[in-house]
mmCIF file of C-alpha atoms and ligand atoms in Angstrom:
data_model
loop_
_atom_site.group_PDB
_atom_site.id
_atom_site.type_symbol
_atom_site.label_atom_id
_atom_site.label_comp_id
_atom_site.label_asym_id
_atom_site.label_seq_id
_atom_site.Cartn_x
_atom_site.Cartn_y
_atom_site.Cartn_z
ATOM 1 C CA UNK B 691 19.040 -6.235 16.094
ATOM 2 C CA UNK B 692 22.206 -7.348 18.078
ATOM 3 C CA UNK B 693 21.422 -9.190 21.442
ATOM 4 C CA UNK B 694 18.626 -11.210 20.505
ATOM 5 C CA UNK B 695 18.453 -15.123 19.043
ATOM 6 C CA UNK B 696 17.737 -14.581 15.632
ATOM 7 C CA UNK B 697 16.287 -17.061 13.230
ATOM 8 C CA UNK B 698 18.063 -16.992 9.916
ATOM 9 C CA UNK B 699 15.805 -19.427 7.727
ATOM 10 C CA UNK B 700 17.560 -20.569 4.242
ATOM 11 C CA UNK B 701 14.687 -21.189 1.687
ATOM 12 C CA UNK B 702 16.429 -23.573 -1.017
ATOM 13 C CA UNK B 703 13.087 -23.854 -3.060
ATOM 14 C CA UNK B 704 13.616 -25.921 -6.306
ATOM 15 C CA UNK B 705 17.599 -25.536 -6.027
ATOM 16 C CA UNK B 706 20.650 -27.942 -4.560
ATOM 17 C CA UNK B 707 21.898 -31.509 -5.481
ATOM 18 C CA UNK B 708 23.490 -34.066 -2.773
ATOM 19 C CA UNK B 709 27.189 -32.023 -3.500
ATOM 20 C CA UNK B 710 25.514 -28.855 -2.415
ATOM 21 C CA UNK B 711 25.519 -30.549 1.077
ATOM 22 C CA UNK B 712 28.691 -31.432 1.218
ATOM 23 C CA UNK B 713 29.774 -27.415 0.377
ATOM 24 C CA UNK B 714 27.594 -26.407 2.988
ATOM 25 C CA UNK B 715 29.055 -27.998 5.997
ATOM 26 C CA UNK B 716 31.000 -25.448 6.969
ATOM 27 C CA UNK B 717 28.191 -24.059 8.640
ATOM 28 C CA UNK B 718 28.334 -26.332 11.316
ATOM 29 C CA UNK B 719 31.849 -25.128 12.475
ATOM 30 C CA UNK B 720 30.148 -21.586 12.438
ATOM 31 C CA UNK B 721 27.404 -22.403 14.295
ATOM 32 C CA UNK B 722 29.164 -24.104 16.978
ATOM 33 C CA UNK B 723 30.325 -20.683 17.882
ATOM 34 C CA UNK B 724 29.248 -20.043 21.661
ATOM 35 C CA UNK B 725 28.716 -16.218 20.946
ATOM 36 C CA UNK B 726 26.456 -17.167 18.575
ATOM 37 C CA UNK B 727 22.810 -16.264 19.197
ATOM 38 C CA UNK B 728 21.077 -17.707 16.307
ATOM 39 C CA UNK B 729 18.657 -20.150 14.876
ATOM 40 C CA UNK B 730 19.521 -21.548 11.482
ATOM 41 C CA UNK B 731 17.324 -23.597 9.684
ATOM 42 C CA UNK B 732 17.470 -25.211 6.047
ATOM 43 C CA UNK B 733 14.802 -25.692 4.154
ATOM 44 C CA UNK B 734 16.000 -27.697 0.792
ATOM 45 C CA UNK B 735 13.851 -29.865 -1.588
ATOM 46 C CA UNK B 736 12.247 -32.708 -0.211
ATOM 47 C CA UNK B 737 14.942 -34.930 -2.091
ATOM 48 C CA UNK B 738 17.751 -33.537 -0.127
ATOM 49 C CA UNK B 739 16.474 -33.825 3.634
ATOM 50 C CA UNK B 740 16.795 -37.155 4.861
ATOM 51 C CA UNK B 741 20.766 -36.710 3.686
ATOM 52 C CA UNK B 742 21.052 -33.591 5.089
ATOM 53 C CA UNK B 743 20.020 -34.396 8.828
ATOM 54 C CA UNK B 744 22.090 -37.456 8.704
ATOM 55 C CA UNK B 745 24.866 -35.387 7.485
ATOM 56 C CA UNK B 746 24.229 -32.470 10.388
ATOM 57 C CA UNK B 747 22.736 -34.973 12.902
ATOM 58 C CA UNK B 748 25.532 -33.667 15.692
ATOM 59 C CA UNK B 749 24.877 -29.851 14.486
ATOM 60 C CA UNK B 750 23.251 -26.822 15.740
ATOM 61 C CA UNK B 751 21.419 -26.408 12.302
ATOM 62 C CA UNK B 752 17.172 -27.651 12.012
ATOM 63 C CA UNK B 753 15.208 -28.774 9.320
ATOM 64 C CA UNK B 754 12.317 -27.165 7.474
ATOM 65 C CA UNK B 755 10.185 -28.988 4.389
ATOM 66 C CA UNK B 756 8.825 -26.170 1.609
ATOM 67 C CA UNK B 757 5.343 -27.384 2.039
ATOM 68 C CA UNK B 758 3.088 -30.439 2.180
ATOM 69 C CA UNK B 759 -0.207 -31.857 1.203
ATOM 70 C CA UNK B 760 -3.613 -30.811 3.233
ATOM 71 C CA UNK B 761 -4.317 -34.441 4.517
ATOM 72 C CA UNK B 762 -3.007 -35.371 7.114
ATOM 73 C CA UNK B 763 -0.743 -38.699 7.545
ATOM 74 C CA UNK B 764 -0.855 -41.336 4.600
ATOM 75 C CA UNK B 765 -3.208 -42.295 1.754
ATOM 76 C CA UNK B 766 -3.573 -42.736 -1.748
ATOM 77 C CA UNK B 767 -2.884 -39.218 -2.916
ATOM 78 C CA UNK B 768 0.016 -39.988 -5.274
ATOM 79 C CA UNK B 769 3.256 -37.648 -5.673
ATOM 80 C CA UNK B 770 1.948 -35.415 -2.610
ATOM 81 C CA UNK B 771 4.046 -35.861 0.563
ATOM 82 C CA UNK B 772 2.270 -35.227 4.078
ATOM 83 C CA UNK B 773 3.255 -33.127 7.578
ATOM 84 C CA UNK B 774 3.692 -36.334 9.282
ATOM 85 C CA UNK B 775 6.022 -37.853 6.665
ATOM 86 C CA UNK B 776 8.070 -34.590 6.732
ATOM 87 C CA UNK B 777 8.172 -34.685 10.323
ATOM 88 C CA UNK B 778 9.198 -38.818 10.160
ATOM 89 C CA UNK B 779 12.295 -37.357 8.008
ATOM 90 C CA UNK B 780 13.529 -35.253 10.588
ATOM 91 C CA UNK B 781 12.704 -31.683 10.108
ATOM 92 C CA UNK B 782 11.121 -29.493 12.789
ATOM 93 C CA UNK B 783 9.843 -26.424 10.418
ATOM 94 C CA UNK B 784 7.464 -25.941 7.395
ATOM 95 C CA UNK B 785 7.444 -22.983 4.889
ATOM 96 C CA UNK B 786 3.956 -22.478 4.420
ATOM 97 C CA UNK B 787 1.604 -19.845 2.337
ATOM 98 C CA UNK B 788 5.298 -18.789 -0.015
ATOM 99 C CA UNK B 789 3.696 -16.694 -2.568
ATOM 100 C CA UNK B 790 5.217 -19.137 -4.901
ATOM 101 C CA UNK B 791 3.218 -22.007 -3.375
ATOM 102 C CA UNK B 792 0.041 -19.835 -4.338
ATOM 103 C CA UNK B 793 1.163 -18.731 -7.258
ATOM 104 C CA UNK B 794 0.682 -22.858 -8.443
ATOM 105 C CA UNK B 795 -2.874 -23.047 -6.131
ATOM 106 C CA UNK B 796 -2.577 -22.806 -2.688
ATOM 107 C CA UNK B 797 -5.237 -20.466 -1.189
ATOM 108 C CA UNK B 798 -5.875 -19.259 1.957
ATOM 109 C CA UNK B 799 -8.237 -22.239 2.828
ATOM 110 C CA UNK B 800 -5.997 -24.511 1.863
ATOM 111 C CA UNK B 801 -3.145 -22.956 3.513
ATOM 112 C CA UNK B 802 -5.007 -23.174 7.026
ATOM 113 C CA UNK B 803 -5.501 -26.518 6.909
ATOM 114 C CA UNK B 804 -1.603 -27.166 6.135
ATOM 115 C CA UNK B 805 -1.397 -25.148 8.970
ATOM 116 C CA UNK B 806 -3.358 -27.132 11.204
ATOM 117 C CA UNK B 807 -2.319 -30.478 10.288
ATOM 118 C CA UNK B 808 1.256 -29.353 10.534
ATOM 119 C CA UNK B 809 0.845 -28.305 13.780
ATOM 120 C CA UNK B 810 -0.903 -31.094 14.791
ATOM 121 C CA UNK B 811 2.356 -33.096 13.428
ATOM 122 C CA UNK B 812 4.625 -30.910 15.768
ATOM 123 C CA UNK B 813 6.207 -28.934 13.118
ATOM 124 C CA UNK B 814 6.730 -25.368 13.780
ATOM 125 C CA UNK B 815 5.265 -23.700 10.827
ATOM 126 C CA UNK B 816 7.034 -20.539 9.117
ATOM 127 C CA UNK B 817 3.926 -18.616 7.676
ATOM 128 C CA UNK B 818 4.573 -16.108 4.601
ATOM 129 C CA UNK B 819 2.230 -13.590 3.741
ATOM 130 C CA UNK B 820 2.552 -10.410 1.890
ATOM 131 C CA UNK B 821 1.116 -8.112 -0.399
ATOM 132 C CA UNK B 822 2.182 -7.750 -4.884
ATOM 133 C CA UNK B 823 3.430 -4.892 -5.889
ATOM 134 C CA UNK B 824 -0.091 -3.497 -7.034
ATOM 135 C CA UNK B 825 -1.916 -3.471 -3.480
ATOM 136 C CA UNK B 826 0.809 -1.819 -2.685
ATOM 137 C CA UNK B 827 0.418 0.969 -4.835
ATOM 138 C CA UNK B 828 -3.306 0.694 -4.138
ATOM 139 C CA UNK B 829 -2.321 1.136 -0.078
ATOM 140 C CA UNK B 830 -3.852 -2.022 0.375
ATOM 141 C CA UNK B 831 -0.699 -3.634 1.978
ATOM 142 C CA UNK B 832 -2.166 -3.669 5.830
ATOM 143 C CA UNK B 833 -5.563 -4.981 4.588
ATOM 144 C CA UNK B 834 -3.950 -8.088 2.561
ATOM 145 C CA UNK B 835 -1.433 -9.098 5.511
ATOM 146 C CA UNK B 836 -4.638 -8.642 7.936
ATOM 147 C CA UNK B 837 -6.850 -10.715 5.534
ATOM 148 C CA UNK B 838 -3.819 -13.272 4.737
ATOM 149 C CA UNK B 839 -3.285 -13.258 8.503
ATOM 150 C CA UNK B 840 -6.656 -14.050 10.491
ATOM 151 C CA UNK B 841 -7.666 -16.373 7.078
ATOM 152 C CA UNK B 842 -4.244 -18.959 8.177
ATOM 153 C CA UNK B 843 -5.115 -18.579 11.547
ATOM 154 C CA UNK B 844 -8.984 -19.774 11.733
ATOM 155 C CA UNK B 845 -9.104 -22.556 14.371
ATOM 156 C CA UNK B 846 -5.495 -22.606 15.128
ATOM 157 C CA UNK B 847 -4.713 -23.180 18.601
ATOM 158 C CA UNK B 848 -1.280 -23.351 19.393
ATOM 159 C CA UNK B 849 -0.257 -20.214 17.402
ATOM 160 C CA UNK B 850 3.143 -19.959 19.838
ATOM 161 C CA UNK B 851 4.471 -22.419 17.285
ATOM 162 C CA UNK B 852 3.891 -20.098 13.881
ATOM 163 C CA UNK B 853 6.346 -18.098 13.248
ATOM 164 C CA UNK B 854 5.234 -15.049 10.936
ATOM 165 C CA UNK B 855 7.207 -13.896 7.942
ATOM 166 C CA UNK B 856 6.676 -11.335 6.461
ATOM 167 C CA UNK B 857 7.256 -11.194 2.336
ATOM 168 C CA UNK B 858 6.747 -8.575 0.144
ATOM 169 C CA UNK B 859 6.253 -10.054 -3.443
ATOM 170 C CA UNK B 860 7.413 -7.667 -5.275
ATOM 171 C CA UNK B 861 10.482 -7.807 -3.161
ATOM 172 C CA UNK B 862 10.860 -11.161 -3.889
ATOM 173 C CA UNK B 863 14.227 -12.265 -5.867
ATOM 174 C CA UNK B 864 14.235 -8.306 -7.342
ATOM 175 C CA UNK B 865 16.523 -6.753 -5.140
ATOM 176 C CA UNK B 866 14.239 -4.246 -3.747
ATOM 177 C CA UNK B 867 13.484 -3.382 -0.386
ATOM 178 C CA UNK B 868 11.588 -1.011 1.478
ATOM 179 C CA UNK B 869 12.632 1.549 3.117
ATOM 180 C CA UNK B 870 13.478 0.978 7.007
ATOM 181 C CA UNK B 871 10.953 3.225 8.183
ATOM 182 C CA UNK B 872 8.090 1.698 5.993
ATOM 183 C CA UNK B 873 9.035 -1.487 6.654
ATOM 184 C CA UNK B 874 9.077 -0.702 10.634
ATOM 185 C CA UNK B 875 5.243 0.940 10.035
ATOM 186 C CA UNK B 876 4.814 -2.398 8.467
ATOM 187 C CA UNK B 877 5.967 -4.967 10.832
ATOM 188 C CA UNK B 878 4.076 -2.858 13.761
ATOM 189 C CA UNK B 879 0.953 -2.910 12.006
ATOM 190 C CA UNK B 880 2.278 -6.886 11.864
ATOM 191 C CA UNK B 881 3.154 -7.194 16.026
ATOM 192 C CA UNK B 882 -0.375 -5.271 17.148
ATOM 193 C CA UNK B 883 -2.510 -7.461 15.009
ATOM 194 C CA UNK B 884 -1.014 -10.613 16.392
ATOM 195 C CA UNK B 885 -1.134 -9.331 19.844
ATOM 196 C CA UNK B 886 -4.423 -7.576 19.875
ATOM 197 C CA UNK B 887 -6.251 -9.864 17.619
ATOM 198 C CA UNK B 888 -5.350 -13.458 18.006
ATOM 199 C CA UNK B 889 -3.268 -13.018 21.403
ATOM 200 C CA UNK B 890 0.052 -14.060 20.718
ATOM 201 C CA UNK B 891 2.385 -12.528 23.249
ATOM 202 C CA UNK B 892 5.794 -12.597 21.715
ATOM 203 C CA UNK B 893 5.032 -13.188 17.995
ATOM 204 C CA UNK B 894 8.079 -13.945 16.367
ATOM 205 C CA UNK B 895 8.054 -12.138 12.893
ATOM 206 C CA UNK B 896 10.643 -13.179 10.303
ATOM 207 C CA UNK B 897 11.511 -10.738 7.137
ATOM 208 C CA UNK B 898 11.820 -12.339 3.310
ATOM 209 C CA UNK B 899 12.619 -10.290 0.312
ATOM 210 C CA UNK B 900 16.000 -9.581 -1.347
ATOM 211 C CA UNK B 901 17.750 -10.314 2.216
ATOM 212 C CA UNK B 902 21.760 -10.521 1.020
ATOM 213 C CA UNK B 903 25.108 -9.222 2.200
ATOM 214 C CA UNK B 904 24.244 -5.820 0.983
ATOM 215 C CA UNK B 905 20.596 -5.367 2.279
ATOM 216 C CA UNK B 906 21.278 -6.719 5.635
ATOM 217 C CA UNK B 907 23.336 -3.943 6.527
ATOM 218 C CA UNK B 908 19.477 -1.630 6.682
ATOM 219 C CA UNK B 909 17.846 -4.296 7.344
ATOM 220 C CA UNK B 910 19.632 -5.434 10.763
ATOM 221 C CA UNK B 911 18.948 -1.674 12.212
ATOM 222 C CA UNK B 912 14.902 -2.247 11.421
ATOM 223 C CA UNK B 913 12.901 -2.980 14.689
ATOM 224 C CA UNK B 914 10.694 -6.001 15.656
ATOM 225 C CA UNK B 915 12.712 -8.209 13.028
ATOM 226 C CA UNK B 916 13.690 -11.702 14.796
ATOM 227 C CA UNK B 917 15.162 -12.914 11.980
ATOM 228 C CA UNK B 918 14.841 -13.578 7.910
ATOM 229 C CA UNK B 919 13.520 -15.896 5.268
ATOM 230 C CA UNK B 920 16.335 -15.892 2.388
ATOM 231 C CA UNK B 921 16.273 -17.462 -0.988
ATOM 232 C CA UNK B 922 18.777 -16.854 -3.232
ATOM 233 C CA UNK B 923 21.415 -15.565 -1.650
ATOM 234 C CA UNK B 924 21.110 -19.013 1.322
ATOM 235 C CA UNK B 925 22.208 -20.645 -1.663
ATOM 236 C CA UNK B 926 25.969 -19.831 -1.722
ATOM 237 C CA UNK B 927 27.375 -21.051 1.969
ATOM 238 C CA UNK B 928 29.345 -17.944 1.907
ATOM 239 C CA UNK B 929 26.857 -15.417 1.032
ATOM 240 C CA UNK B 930 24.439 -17.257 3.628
ATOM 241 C CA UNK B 931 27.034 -17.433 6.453
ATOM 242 C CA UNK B 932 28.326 -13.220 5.624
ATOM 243 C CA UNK B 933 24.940 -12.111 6.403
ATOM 244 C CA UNK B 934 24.883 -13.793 9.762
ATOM 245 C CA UNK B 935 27.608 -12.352 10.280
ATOM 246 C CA UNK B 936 26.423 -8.812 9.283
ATOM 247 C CA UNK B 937 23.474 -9.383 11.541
ATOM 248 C CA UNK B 938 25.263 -9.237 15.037
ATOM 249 C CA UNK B 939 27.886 -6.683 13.430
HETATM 250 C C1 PEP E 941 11.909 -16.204 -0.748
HETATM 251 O O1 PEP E 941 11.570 -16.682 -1.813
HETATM 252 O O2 PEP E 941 11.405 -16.600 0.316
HETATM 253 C C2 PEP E 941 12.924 -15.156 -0.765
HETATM 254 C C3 PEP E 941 12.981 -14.380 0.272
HETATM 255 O O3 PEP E 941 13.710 -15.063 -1.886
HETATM 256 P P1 PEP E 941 14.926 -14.031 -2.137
HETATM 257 O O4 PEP E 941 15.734 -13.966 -0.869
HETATM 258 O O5 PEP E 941 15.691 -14.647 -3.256
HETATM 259 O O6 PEP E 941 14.311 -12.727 -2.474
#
């Protein structure tokens, strides 16, 4: 996965404190590099965005909220936070459908209309889907990401600006992966559905699970990634910046 602009999203989730910006600026050195073909996005807790894009406001590096409420703009539904108020705070991405986010209620309903009103707010949205370790086993893997898939994607129109990624749950913060053969089958089965069934030409399909400097070294050689959703390991500037690194190497 060498020649390609690769996304390389950094999923904080409840993590980071306004010092953990300050470590991470050395990313924008790196990503000033010209050789550099690669889009690298932060997603940290709501608390920490507004500092962090005034911090990186001259840098390469984009903005992405964890999730939002259903409605759309403002009202009196206290402690939620909107796509239009994450957009007003500068970010241009939105995790949405994280299996932790359902794990505490989101369901595929609700998760479409985040979708839509996201959209609507001009955010580009970074969809997660993927099966648990038992529909695995149960070779029900294709039939969950189909059923996760079309279920985000009912009235969507401007689907150019979802980008799909693709996460395991069991894979998850274990340090398990599959193999790069499965995962290949996988991510096909992934590309034909988008293309066949909801007509996106050039779906852009991200990878999440266990991505760190030691995985990436398989996971770079697997086909039809454009990039990767990463958790812990986007935590440590270091770690984060090394697998970059290890992509294009
Ligand atoms: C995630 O939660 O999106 C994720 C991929 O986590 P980790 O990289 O820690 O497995």
């Amino acid at each position: 996965m060498t020649n390609k602009n690769k996304y390389f999203v950094a999923n904080w989730k409840m993590n980071g404190t306004n010092k953990s910006i300050n470590l991470h600026k050395k990313i924008i050195q790196f990503a000033k590099k010209k050789s550099l073909k690669s889009n690298i996005i932060y997603c940290p807790p709501y608390t920490l965005i507004r500092s962090f894009v005034d911090i990186f406001k001259n840098s390469k590096i984009k903005f992405g909220a964890q999730n939002c409420f259903y409605k759309d703009s403002y009202g009196p539904y206290t402690g939620q936070l909107s796509s239009k108020m994450i957009k007003e705070s500068g970010c241009d991405y939105i995790i949405l459908g994280h299996s932790e986010s359902r794990a505490f209620g989101d369901n595929d309903k609700i998760i479409n209309k985040k979708i839509i009103s996201s959209l609507n707010n001009n955010l580009k949205v970074i969809f997660c889907f993927g099966e648990t370790y038992k529909e695995k086993k149960d070779k029900n893997t294709n039939k969950i990401i189909n059923k996760q898939i079309t279920s985000a994607l009912k009235n969507v129109k401007n689907r150019n600006n979802i980008l799909f990624a693709y996460e395991p749950i069991w894979s998850i913060g274990t340090g398990k992966i599959l193999n790069n053969s499965d995962l290949e089958s996988c991510l096909f089965y992934i590309q034909k559905l988008l293309k066949s069934k909801f007509r996106i030409k050039k779906p852009i399909i991200l990878y999440g699970g266990s991505v760190n400097s030691y995985t990436v070294k398989m996971l770079k050689n697997v086909n039809n990634i454009d990039g990767f959703l990463i958790g812990s390991a986007s935590l440590n500037v270091n770690k984060f910046i090394d697998i970059i690194k290890k992509t294009y190497t």
